[in-house]
Amino acid sequence: LATGPRQNNSIFYEMRTYDIKPSKMKEFVEMVNKYFHLRTAHSEVVGFWSAELGAMNKVVHLWKYDNFAHRTAVRHALANDKDWQEKFIAPALPLIEKQHNEVAYLVPWCQLGKPPKEGGVYEWVTFQMKPGGPALWGEAFQAAINAHINTGYTKLIGVFHTEYGLLNTVHVIWWNESPDHRAAGRHSAHEDARVVAAVRDSVRFLQSQQNMLLIPLQCSPLK
């Protein structure tokens, strides 16, 4: 009951979050942009962002794997990749204060999206739901997401629920043209009776919520 229904395939996504030493953030980002092609030679990164609001000196990256055997093979190959270990891992590790990862699946009613154009910003929203998984709160949560989509001010990139990490967690990634465009859209949405009704229904299952505004790095496929 912890996760409930999910996509009908073995594909999953690993969400990795690094807290960077405040004085080393610029150096870390420069290293990522310079050497990250060594990492993506082994597996697909969906996006790589730095936090602008809601957190500081934090980067978030999202990886796609076919299955757990695929991830194991990739991790093994990375450990034996001399260039990756020497050019990035060895100099980057002293810049990192903390690492965290989760494994999540796309919810069954969501496909991974792309922004309509480059140059916008991403909002990463983390919802901690009551125990029971999508079997309990899935329909109400989907209705709330769709109500926001129907306002037209934002673009949904993906909705994920955790398999490893803190369970009953849902991560939602949105794209907006700018922080001001997002703020104006949210204001309008909060005055939309359809959104208000859907949100009121879904928050019955909500325990907490956290938002981050993210800026894509130069190396990120999602820009």
mmCIF file of N, CA and C in Angstrom, residues 37-149:
data_model
loop_
_atom_site.group_PDB
_atom_site.id
_atom_site.type_symbol
_atom_site.label_atom_id
_atom_site.label_comp_id
_atom_site.label_asym_id
_atom_site.label_seq_id
_atom_site.Cartn_x
_atom_site.Cartn_y
_atom_site.Cartn_z
ATOM 1 N N HIS A 37 29.617 15.568 -19.557
ATOM 2 C CA HIS A 37 29.483 14.663 -20.705
ATOM 3 C C HIS A 37 30.106 13.295 -20.412
ATOM 4 N N LEU A 38 31.069 13.257 -19.488
ATOM 5 C CA LEU A 38 31.664 11.976 -19.106
ATOM 6 C C LEU A 38 30.642 11.104 -18.379
ATOM 7 N N ARG A 39 29.782 11.740 -17.601
ATOM 8 C CA ARG A 39 28.751 10.998 -16.862
ATOM 9 C C ARG A 39 27.603 10.580 -17.767
ATOM 10 N N THR A 40 27.156 11.478 -18.631
ATOM 11 C CA THR A 40 26.011 11.155 -19.487
ATOM 12 C C THR A 40 26.375 10.187 -20.609
ATOM 13 N N ALA A 41 27.646 9.899 -20.765
ATOM 14 C CA ALA A 41 28.049 8.843 -21.703
ATOM 15 C C ALA A 41 27.579 7.478 -21.219
ATOM 16 N N HIS A 42 27.262 7.369 -19.917
ATOM 17 C CA HIS A 42 26.878 6.090 -19.331
ATOM 18 C C HIS A 42 25.368 5.911 -19.201
ATOM 19 N N SER A 43 24.635 6.991 -18.947
ATOM 20 C CA SER A 43 23.178 6.865 -18.831
ATOM 21 C C SER A 43 22.537 8.235 -18.998
ATOM 22 N N GLU A 44 21.226 8.221 -19.126
ATOM 23 C CA GLU A 44 20.472 9.429 -19.490
ATOM 24 C C GLU A 44 20.127 10.283 -18.278
ATOM 25 N N VAL A 45 20.503 11.551 -18.343
ATOM 26 C CA VAL A 45 20.048 12.518 -17.355
ATOM 27 C C VAL A 45 18.865 13.273 -17.951
ATOM 28 N N VAL A 46 17.808 13.408 -17.174
ATOM 29 C CA VAL A 46 16.618 14.121 -17.627
ATOM 30 C C VAL A 46 16.792 15.615 -17.451
ATOM 31 N N GLY A 47 17.339 16.002 -16.300
ATOM 32 C CA GLY A 47 17.541 17.421 -16.022
ATOM 33 C C GLY A 47 18.529 17.620 -14.901
ATOM 34 N N PHE A 48 19.160 18.800 -14.898
ATOM 35 C CA PHE A 48 20.134 19.149 -13.856
ATOM 36 C C PHE A 48 19.934 20.631 -13.551
ATOM 37 N N TRP A 49 19.603 20.929 -12.290
ATOM 38 C CA TRP A 49 19.223 22.289 -11.914
ATOM 39 C C TRP A 49 19.957 22.741 -10.651
ATOM 40 N N SER A 50 20.038 24.040 -10.491
ATOM 41 C CA SER A 50 20.469 24.633 -9.221
ATOM 42 C C SER A 50 19.279 25.366 -8.613
ATOM 43 N N ALA A 51 19.203 25.338 -7.295
ATOM 44 C CA ALA A 51 18.081 25.973 -6.600
ATOM 45 C C ALA A 51 18.292 27.478 -6.511
ATOM 46 N N GLU A 52 17.256 28.200 -6.861
ATOM 47 C CA GLU A 52 17.284 29.668 -6.797
ATOM 48 C C GLU A 52 16.488 30.184 -5.608
ATOM 49 N N LEU A 53 15.325 29.582 -5.362
ATOM 50 C CA LEU A 53 14.465 29.959 -4.238
ATOM 51 C C LEU A 53 13.943 28.690 -3.570
ATOM 52 N N GLY A 54 13.735 28.759 -2.268
ATOM 53 C CA GLY A 54 13.264 27.595 -1.524
ATOM 54 C C GLY A 54 14.386 26.757 -0.949
ATOM 55 N N ALA A 55 15.596 26.969 -1.437
ATOM 56 C CA ALA A 55 16.805 26.307 -0.937
ATOM 57 C C ALA A 55 17.981 27.096 -1.479
ATOM 58 N N MET A 56 19.130 26.920 -0.868
ATOM 59 C CA MET A 56 20.330 27.614 -1.312
ATOM 60 C C MET A 56 21.489 26.641 -1.412
ATOM 61 N N ASN A 57 22.376 26.900 -2.381
ATOM 62 C CA ASN A 57 23.578 26.077 -2.570
ATOM 63 C C ASN A 57 23.227 24.596 -2.702
ATOM 64 N N LYS A 58 22.202 24.351 -3.514
ATOM 65 C CA LYS A 58 21.703 22.994 -3.717
ATOM 66 C C LYS A 58 21.546 22.749 -5.212
ATOM 67 N N VAL A 59 21.919 21.540 -5.653
ATOM 68 C CA VAL A 59 21.659 21.125 -7.027
ATOM 69 C C VAL A 59 20.817 19.861 -7.002
ATOM 70 N N VAL A 60 19.983 19.716 -8.022
ATOM 71 C CA VAL A 60 19.097 18.568 -8.149
ATOM 72 C C VAL A 60 19.271 17.996 -9.547
ATOM 73 N N HIS A 61 19.459 16.685 -9.655
ATOM 74 C CA HIS A 61 19.523 16.067 -10.961
ATOM 75 C C HIS A 61 18.680 14.808 -10.983
ATOM 76 N N LEU A 62 18.095 14.544 -12.156
ATOM 77 C CA LEU A 62 17.119 13.482 -12.327
ATOM 78 C C LEU A 62 17.608 12.534 -13.412
ATOM 79 N N TRP A 63 17.725 11.236 -13.059
ATOM 80 C CA TRP A 63 18.280 10.224 -13.958
ATOM 81 C C TRP A 63 17.234 9.183 -14.296
ATOM 82 N N LYS A 64 17.268 8.693 -15.527
ATOM 83 C CA LYS A 64 16.321 7.679 -15.986
ATOM 84 C C LYS A 64 17.041 6.347 -16.163
ATOM 85 N N TYR A 65 16.428 5.268 -15.639
ATOM 86 C CA TYR A 65 16.985 3.926 -15.776
ATOM 87 C C TYR A 65 15.908 2.962 -16.287
ATOM 88 N N ASP A 66 16.340 1.998 -17.073
ATOM 89 C CA ASP A 66 15.408 1.007 -17.614
ATOM 90 C C ASP A 66 14.893 0.071 -16.535
ATOM 91 N N ASN A 67 15.766 -0.249 -15.582
ATOM 92 C CA ASN A 67 15.423 -1.133 -14.477
ATOM 93 C C ASN A 67 16.583 -1.088 -13.486
ATOM 94 N N PHE A 68 16.491 -1.852 -12.402
ATOM 95 C CA PHE A 68 17.536 -1.791 -11.379
ATOM 96 C C PHE A 68 18.831 -2.450 -11.839
ATOM 97 N N ALA A 69 18.733 -3.444 -12.709
ATOM 98 C CA ALA A 69 19.950 -4.052 -13.261
ATOM 99 C C ALA A 69 20.709 -3.038 -14.111
ATOM 100 N N HIS A 70 19.967 -2.213 -14.840
ATOM 101 C CA HIS A 70 20.586 -1.159 -15.636
ATOM 102 C C HIS A 70 21.355 -0.192 -14.742
ATOM 103 N N ARG A 71 20.723 0.238 -13.645
ATOM 104 C CA ARG A 71 21.407 1.161 -12.739
ATOM 105 C C ARG A 71 22.663 0.528 -12.145
ATOM 106 N N THR A 72 22.586 -0.741 -11.751
ATOM 107 C CA THR A 72 23.743 -1.434 -11.188
ATOM 108 C C THR A 72 24.898 -1.471 -12.180
ATOM 109 N N ALA A 73 24.571 -1.764 -13.440
ATOM 110 C CA ALA A 73 25.613 -1.811 -14.465
ATOM 111 C C ALA A 73 26.231 -0.441 -14.692
ATOM 112 N N VAL A 74 25.407 0.606 -14.672
ATOM 113 C CA VAL A 74 25.916 1.965 -14.857
ATOM 114 C C VAL A 74 26.826 2.361 -13.700
ATOM 115 N N ARG A 75 26.406 2.079 -12.483
ATOM 116 C CA ARG A 75 27.230 2.437 -11.318
ATOM 117 C C ARG A 75 28.569 1.699 -11.345
ATOM 118 N N HIS A 76 28.540 0.450 -11.784
ATOM 119 C CA HIS A 76 29.776 -0.326 -11.893
ATOM 120 C C HIS A 76 30.699 0.292 -12.954
ATOM 121 N N ALA A 77 30.121 0.664 -14.088
ATOM 122 C CA ALA A 77 30.926 1.269 -15.153
ATOM 123 C C ALA A 77 31.517 2.595 -14.708
ATOM 124 N N LEU A 78 30.760 3.390 -13.967
ATOM 125 C CA LEU A 78 31.256 4.684 -13.487
ATOM 126 C C LEU A 78 32.426 4.509 -12.522
ATOM 127 N N ALA A 79 32.329 3.500 -11.678
ATOM 128 C CA ALA A 79 33.411 3.254 -10.721
ATOM 129 C C ALA A 79 34.705 2.880 -11.424
ATOM 130 N N ASN A 80 34.593 2.374 -12.647
ATOM 131 C CA ASN A 80 35.775 1.955 -13.396
ATOM 132 C C ASN A 80 36.140 2.923 -14.524
ATOM 133 N N ASP A 81 35.441 4.063 -14.564
ATOM 134 C CA ASP A 81 35.727 5.070 -15.583
ATOM 135 C C ASP A 81 36.792 6.020 -15.030
ATOM 136 N N LYS A 82 38.017 5.851 -15.476
ATOM 137 C CA LYS A 82 39.138 6.613 -14.932
ATOM 138 C C LYS A 82 38.969 8.114 -15.161
ATOM 139 N N ASP A 83 38.546 8.488 -16.355
ATOM 140 C CA ASP A 83 38.355 9.912 -16.645
ATOM 141 C C ASP A 83 37.328 10.535 -15.707
ATOM 142 N N TRP A 84 36.179 9.875 -15.537
ATOM 143 C CA TRP A 84 35.124 10.396 -14.676
ATOM 144 C C TRP A 84 35.589 10.507 -13.225
ATOM 145 N N GLN A 85 36.258 9.497 -12.747
ATOM 146 C CA GLN A 85 36.719 9.492 -11.364
ATOM 147 C C GLN A 85 37.784 10.559 -11.112
ATOM 148 N N GLU A 86 38.709 10.721 -12.050
ATOM 149 C CA GLU A 86 39.829 11.635 -11.825
ATOM 150 C C GLU A 86 39.490 13.087 -12.156
ATOM 151 N N LYS A 87 38.726 13.292 -13.221
ATOM 152 C CA LYS A 87 38.452 14.662 -13.654
ATOM 153 C C LYS A 87 37.291 15.304 -12.916
ATOM 154 N N PHE A 88 36.313 14.470 -12.469
ATOM 155 C CA PHE A 88 35.157 15.065 -11.793
ATOM 156 C C PHE A 88 35.006 14.619 -10.344
ATOM 157 N N ILE A 89 34.921 13.326 -10.103
ATOM 158 C CA ILE A 89 34.602 12.847 -8.756
ATOM 159 C C ILE A 89 35.631 13.291 -7.732
ATOM 160 N N ALA A 90 36.903 13.067 -8.012
ATOM 161 C CA ALA A 90 37.941 13.404 -7.032
ATOM 162 C C ALA A 90 37.935 14.890 -6.663
ATOM 163 N N PRO A 91 37.895 15.818 -7.620
ATOM 164 C CA PRO A 91 37.872 17.234 -7.246
ATOM 165 C C PRO A 91 36.506 17.724 -6.761
ATOM 166 N N ALA A 92 35.417 17.047 -7.152
ATOM 167 C CA ALA A 92 34.080 17.526 -6.786
ATOM 168 C C ALA A 92 33.673 17.143 -5.369
ATOM 169 N N LEU A 93 34.081 15.976 -4.906
ATOM 170 C CA LEU A 93 33.637 15.500 -3.593
ATOM 171 C C LEU A 93 33.955 16.469 -2.455
ATOM 172 N N PRO A 94 35.132 17.117 -2.437
ATOM 173 C CA PRO A 94 35.389 18.068 -1.350
ATOM 174 C C PRO A 94 34.484 19.299 -1.372
ATOM 175 N N LEU A 95 33.783 19.530 -2.470
ATOM 176 C CA LEU A 95 32.900 20.692 -2.579
ATOM 177 C C LEU A 95 31.499 20.406 -2.058
ATOM 178 N N ILE A 96 31.210 19.121 -1.823
ATOM 179 C CA ILE A 96 29.854 18.695 -1.465
ATOM 180 C C ILE A 96 29.752 18.472 0.038
ATOM 181 N N GLU A 97 28.705 19.047 0.630
ATOM 182 C CA GLU A 97 28.477 18.855 2.068
ATOM 183 C C GLU A 97 27.594 17.647 2.358
ATOM 184 N N LYS A 98 26.617 17.401 1.495
ATOM 185 C CA LYS A 98 25.656 16.327 1.766
ATOM 186 C C LYS A 98 25.046 15.840 0.454
ATOM 187 N N GLN A 99 24.752 14.538 0.393
ATOM 188 C CA GLN A 99 24.108 13.940 -0.766
ATOM 189 C C GLN A 99 22.856 13.184 -0.317
ATOM 190 N N HIS A 100 21.859 13.209 -1.181
ATOM 191 C CA HIS A 100 20.619 12.483 -0.884
ATOM 192 C C HIS A 100 20.057 11.952 -2.197
ATOM 193 N N ASN A 101 19.527 10.727 -2.171
ATOM 194 C CA ASN A 101 18.897 10.221 -3.379
ATOM 195 C C ASN A 101 17.595 9.515 -3.053
ATOM 196 N N GLU A 102 16.694 9.498 -4.037
ATOM 197 C CA GLU A 102 15.426 8.787 -3.961
ATOM 198 C C GLU A 102 15.194 8.096 -5.297
ATOM 199 N N VAL A 103 14.437 7.018 -5.260
ATOM 200 C CA VAL A 103 13.982 6.355 -6.473
ATOM 201 C C VAL A 103 12.480 6.546 -6.557
ATOM 202 N N ALA A 104 12.015 6.952 -7.733
ATOM 203 C CA ALA A 104 10.591 7.232 -7.913
ATOM 204 C C ALA A 104 10.126 6.773 -9.279
ATOM 205 N N TYR A 105 8.824 6.506 -9.372
ATOM 206 C CA TYR A 105 8.188 6.153 -10.641
ATOM 207 C C TYR A 105 7.271 7.292 -11.075
ATOM 208 N N LEU A 106 7.143 7.477 -12.380
ATOM 209 C CA LEU A 106 6.080 8.337 -12.875
ATOM 210 C C LEU A 106 4.738 7.734 -12.484
ATOM 211 N N VAL A 107 3.803 8.578 -12.083
ATOM 212 C CA VAL A 107 2.466 8.060 -11.801
ATOM 213 C C VAL A 107 1.847 7.567 -13.111
ATOM 214 N N PRO A 108 0.914 6.618 -13.059
ATOM 215 C CA PRO A 108 0.408 5.983 -14.287
ATOM 216 C C PRO A 108 -0.243 6.947 -15.274
ATOM 217 N N TRP A 109 -0.792 8.053 -14.783
ATOM 218 C CA TRP A 109 -1.527 8.983 -15.659
ATOM 219 C C TRP A 109 -0.662 10.121 -16.185
ATOM 220 N N CYS A 110 0.651 10.008 -16.015
ATOM 221 C CA CYS A 110 1.540 11.094 -16.421
ATOM 222 C C CYS A 110 2.676 10.567 -17.284
ATOM 223 N N GLN A 111 2.934 11.248 -18.373
ATOM 224 C CA GLN A 111 4.107 10.985 -19.193
ATOM 225 C C GLN A 111 5.086 12.146 -19.010
ATOM 226 N N LEU A 112 6.372 11.852 -19.139
ATOM 227 C CA LEU A 112 7.377 12.888 -18.960
ATOM 228 C C LEU A 112 7.241 13.934 -20.063
ATOM 229 N N GLY A 113 7.098 15.190 -19.657
ATOM 230 C CA GLY A 113 6.891 16.271 -20.610
ATOM 231 C C GLY A 113 8.145 17.082 -20.867
ATOM 232 N N LYS A 114 8.026 18.007 -21.820
ATOM 233 C CA LYS A 114 9.106 18.926 -22.148
ATOM 234 C C LYS A 114 8.546 20.338 -22.222
ATOM 235 N N PRO A 115 9.359 21.332 -21.904
ATOM 236 C CA PRO A 115 8.874 22.716 -21.994
ATOM 237 C C PRO A 115 8.652 23.114 -23.449
ATOM 238 N N PRO A 116 7.770 24.070 -23.703
ATOM 239 C CA PRO A 116 7.515 24.502 -25.079
ATOM 240 C C PRO A 116 8.674 25.270 -25.696
ATOM 241 N N LYS A 117 9.577 25.778 -24.846
ATOM 242 C CA LYS A 117 10.736 26.515 -25.339
ATOM 243 C C LYS A 117 11.789 26.557 -24.241
ATOM 244 N N GLU A 118 12.988 26.956 -24.596
ATOM 245 C CA GLU A 118 14.057 27.101 -23.618
ATOM 246 C C GLU A 118 13.970 28.470 -22.945
ATOM 247 N N GLY A 119 14.635 28.571 -21.804
ATOM 248 C CA GLY A 119 14.776 29.873 -21.171
ATOM 249 C C GLY A 119 13.864 30.123 -19.991
ATOM 250 N N GLY A 120 13.037 29.145 -19.608
ATOM 251 C CA GLY A 120 12.152 29.353 -18.477
ATOM 252 C C GLY A 120 12.763 28.893 -17.163
ATOM 253 N N VAL A 121 11.905 28.730 -16.183
ATOM 254 C CA VAL A 121 12.323 28.258 -14.863
ATOM 255 C C VAL A 121 11.467 27.047 -14.491
ATOM 256 N N TYR A 122 11.977 26.262 -13.564
ATOM 257 C CA TYR A 122 11.286 25.049 -13.131
ATOM 258 C C TYR A 122 10.914 25.172 -11.657
ATOM 259 N N GLU A 123 9.748 24.663 -11.356
ATOM 260 C CA GLU A 123 9.311 24.595 -9.959
ATOM 261 C C GLU A 123 9.225 23.129 -9.568
ATOM 262 N N TRP A 124 9.951 22.779 -8.527
ATOM 263 C CA TRP A 124 9.964 21.411 -8.009
ATOM 264 C C TRP A 124 9.184 21.428 -6.698
ATOM 265 N N VAL A 125 8.028 20.763 -6.713
ATOM 266 C CA VAL A 125 7.150 20.768 -5.541
ATOM 267 C C VAL A 125 7.119 19.364 -4.949
ATOM 268 N N THR A 126 7.403 19.268 -3.665
ATOM 269 C CA THR A 126 7.414 17.978 -2.972
ATOM 270 C C THR A 126 6.249 17.928 -1.991
ATOM 271 N N PHE A 127 5.379 16.951 -2.165
ATOM 272 C CA PHE A 127 4.225 16.750 -1.300
ATOM 273 C C PHE A 127 4.446 15.502 -0.462
ATOM 274 N N GLN A 128 4.290 15.628 0.832
ATOM 275 C CA GLN A 128 4.288 14.451 1.697
ATOM 276 C C GLN A 128 2.839 14.108 1.985
ATOM 277 N N MET A 129 2.411 12.956 1.447
ATOM 278 C CA MET A 129 1.015 12.553 1.561
ATOM 279 C C MET A 129 0.819 11.590 2.727
ATOM 280 N N LYS A 130 -0.410 11.400 3.127
ATOM 281 C CA LYS A 130 -0.719 10.448 4.181
ATOM 282 C C LYS A 130 -0.429 9.024 3.703
ATOM 283 N N PRO A 131 -0.067 8.123 4.627
ATOM 284 C CA PRO A 131 0.208 6.734 4.239
ATOM 285 C C PRO A 131 -0.985 6.102 3.525
ATOM 286 N N GLY A 132 -0.670 5.263 2.552
ATOM 287 C CA GLY A 132 -1.704 4.599 1.786
ATOM 288 C C GLY A 132 -1.435 4.608 0.300
ATOM 289 N N GLY A 133 -0.603 5.553 -0.149
ATOM 290 C CA GLY A 133 -0.213 5.601 -1.543
ATOM 291 C C GLY A 133 -1.316 6.084 -2.461
ATOM 292 N N PRO A 134 -1.047 6.053 -3.780
ATOM 293 C CA PRO A 134 -2.026 6.512 -4.770
ATOM 294 C C PRO A 134 -3.374 5.801 -4.690
ATOM 295 N N ALA A 135 -3.394 4.592 -4.146
ATOM 296 C CA ALA A 135 -4.674 3.906 -3.983
ATOM 297 C C ALA A 135 -5.609 4.699 -3.079
ATOM 298 N N LEU A 136 -5.029 5.482 -2.168
ATOM 299 C CA LEU A 136 -5.818 6.299 -1.240
ATOM 300 C C LEU A 136 -6.057 7.701 -1.787
ATOM 301 N N TRP A 137 -4.978 8.364 -2.208
ATOM 302 C CA TRP A 137 -5.087 9.789 -2.551
ATOM 303 C C TRP A 137 -4.849 10.092 -4.029
ATOM 304 N N GLY A 138 -4.655 9.045 -4.843
ATOM 305 C CA GLY A 138 -4.281 9.271 -6.231
ATOM 306 C C GLY A 138 -5.293 10.065 -7.043
ATOM 307 N N GLU A 139 -6.585 9.723 -6.937
ATOM 308 C CA GLU A 139 -7.591 10.401 -7.747
ATOM 309 C C GLU A 139 -7.724 11.865 -7.371
ATOM 310 N N ALA A 140 -7.733 12.157 -6.073
ATOM 311 C CA ALA A 140 -7.860 13.546 -5.634
ATOM 312 C C ALA A 140 -6.634 14.355 -6.017
ATOM 313 N N PHE A 141 -5.453 13.731 -5.925
ATOM 314 C CA PHE A 141 -4.220 14.423 -6.289
ATOM 315 C C PHE A 141 -4.206 14.705 -7.791
ATOM 316 N N GLN A 142 -4.600 13.735 -8.589
ATOM 317 C CA GLN A 142 -4.645 13.924 -10.032
ATOM 318 C C GLN A 142 -5.607 15.051 -10.397
ATOM 319 N N ALA A 143 -6.728 15.117 -9.748
ATOM 320 C CA ALA A 143 -7.702 16.183 -10.027
ATOM 321 C C ALA A 143 -7.125 17.556 -9.724
ATOM 322 N N ALA A 144 -6.360 17.666 -8.638
ATOM 323 C CA ALA A 144 -5.747 18.946 -8.286
ATOM 324 C C ALA A 144 -4.693 19.348 -9.316
ATOM 325 N N ILE A 145 -3.896 18.376 -9.762
ATOM 326 C CA ILE A 145 -2.892 18.661 -10.790
ATOM 327 C C ILE A 145 -3.567 19.101 -12.083
ATOM 328 N N ASN A 146 -4.601 18.382 -12.507
ATOM 329 C CA ASN A 146 -5.286 18.722 -13.746
ATOM 330 C C ASN A 146 -5.956 20.085 -13.677
ATOM 331 N N ALA A 147 -6.447 20.436 -12.500
ATOM 332 C CA ALA A 147 -7.074 21.749 -12.351
ATOM 333 C C ALA A 147 -6.061 22.863 -12.602
ATOM 334 N N HIS A 148 -4.826 22.669 -12.126
ATOM 335 C CA HIS A 148 -3.781 23.667 -12.388
ATOM 336 C C HIS A 148 -3.380 23.681 -13.864
ATOM 337 N N ILE A 149 -3.283 22.490 -14.467
ATOM 338 C CA ILE A 149 -2.944 22.422 -15.890
ATOM 339 C C ILE A 149 -3.980 23.173 -16.722
#
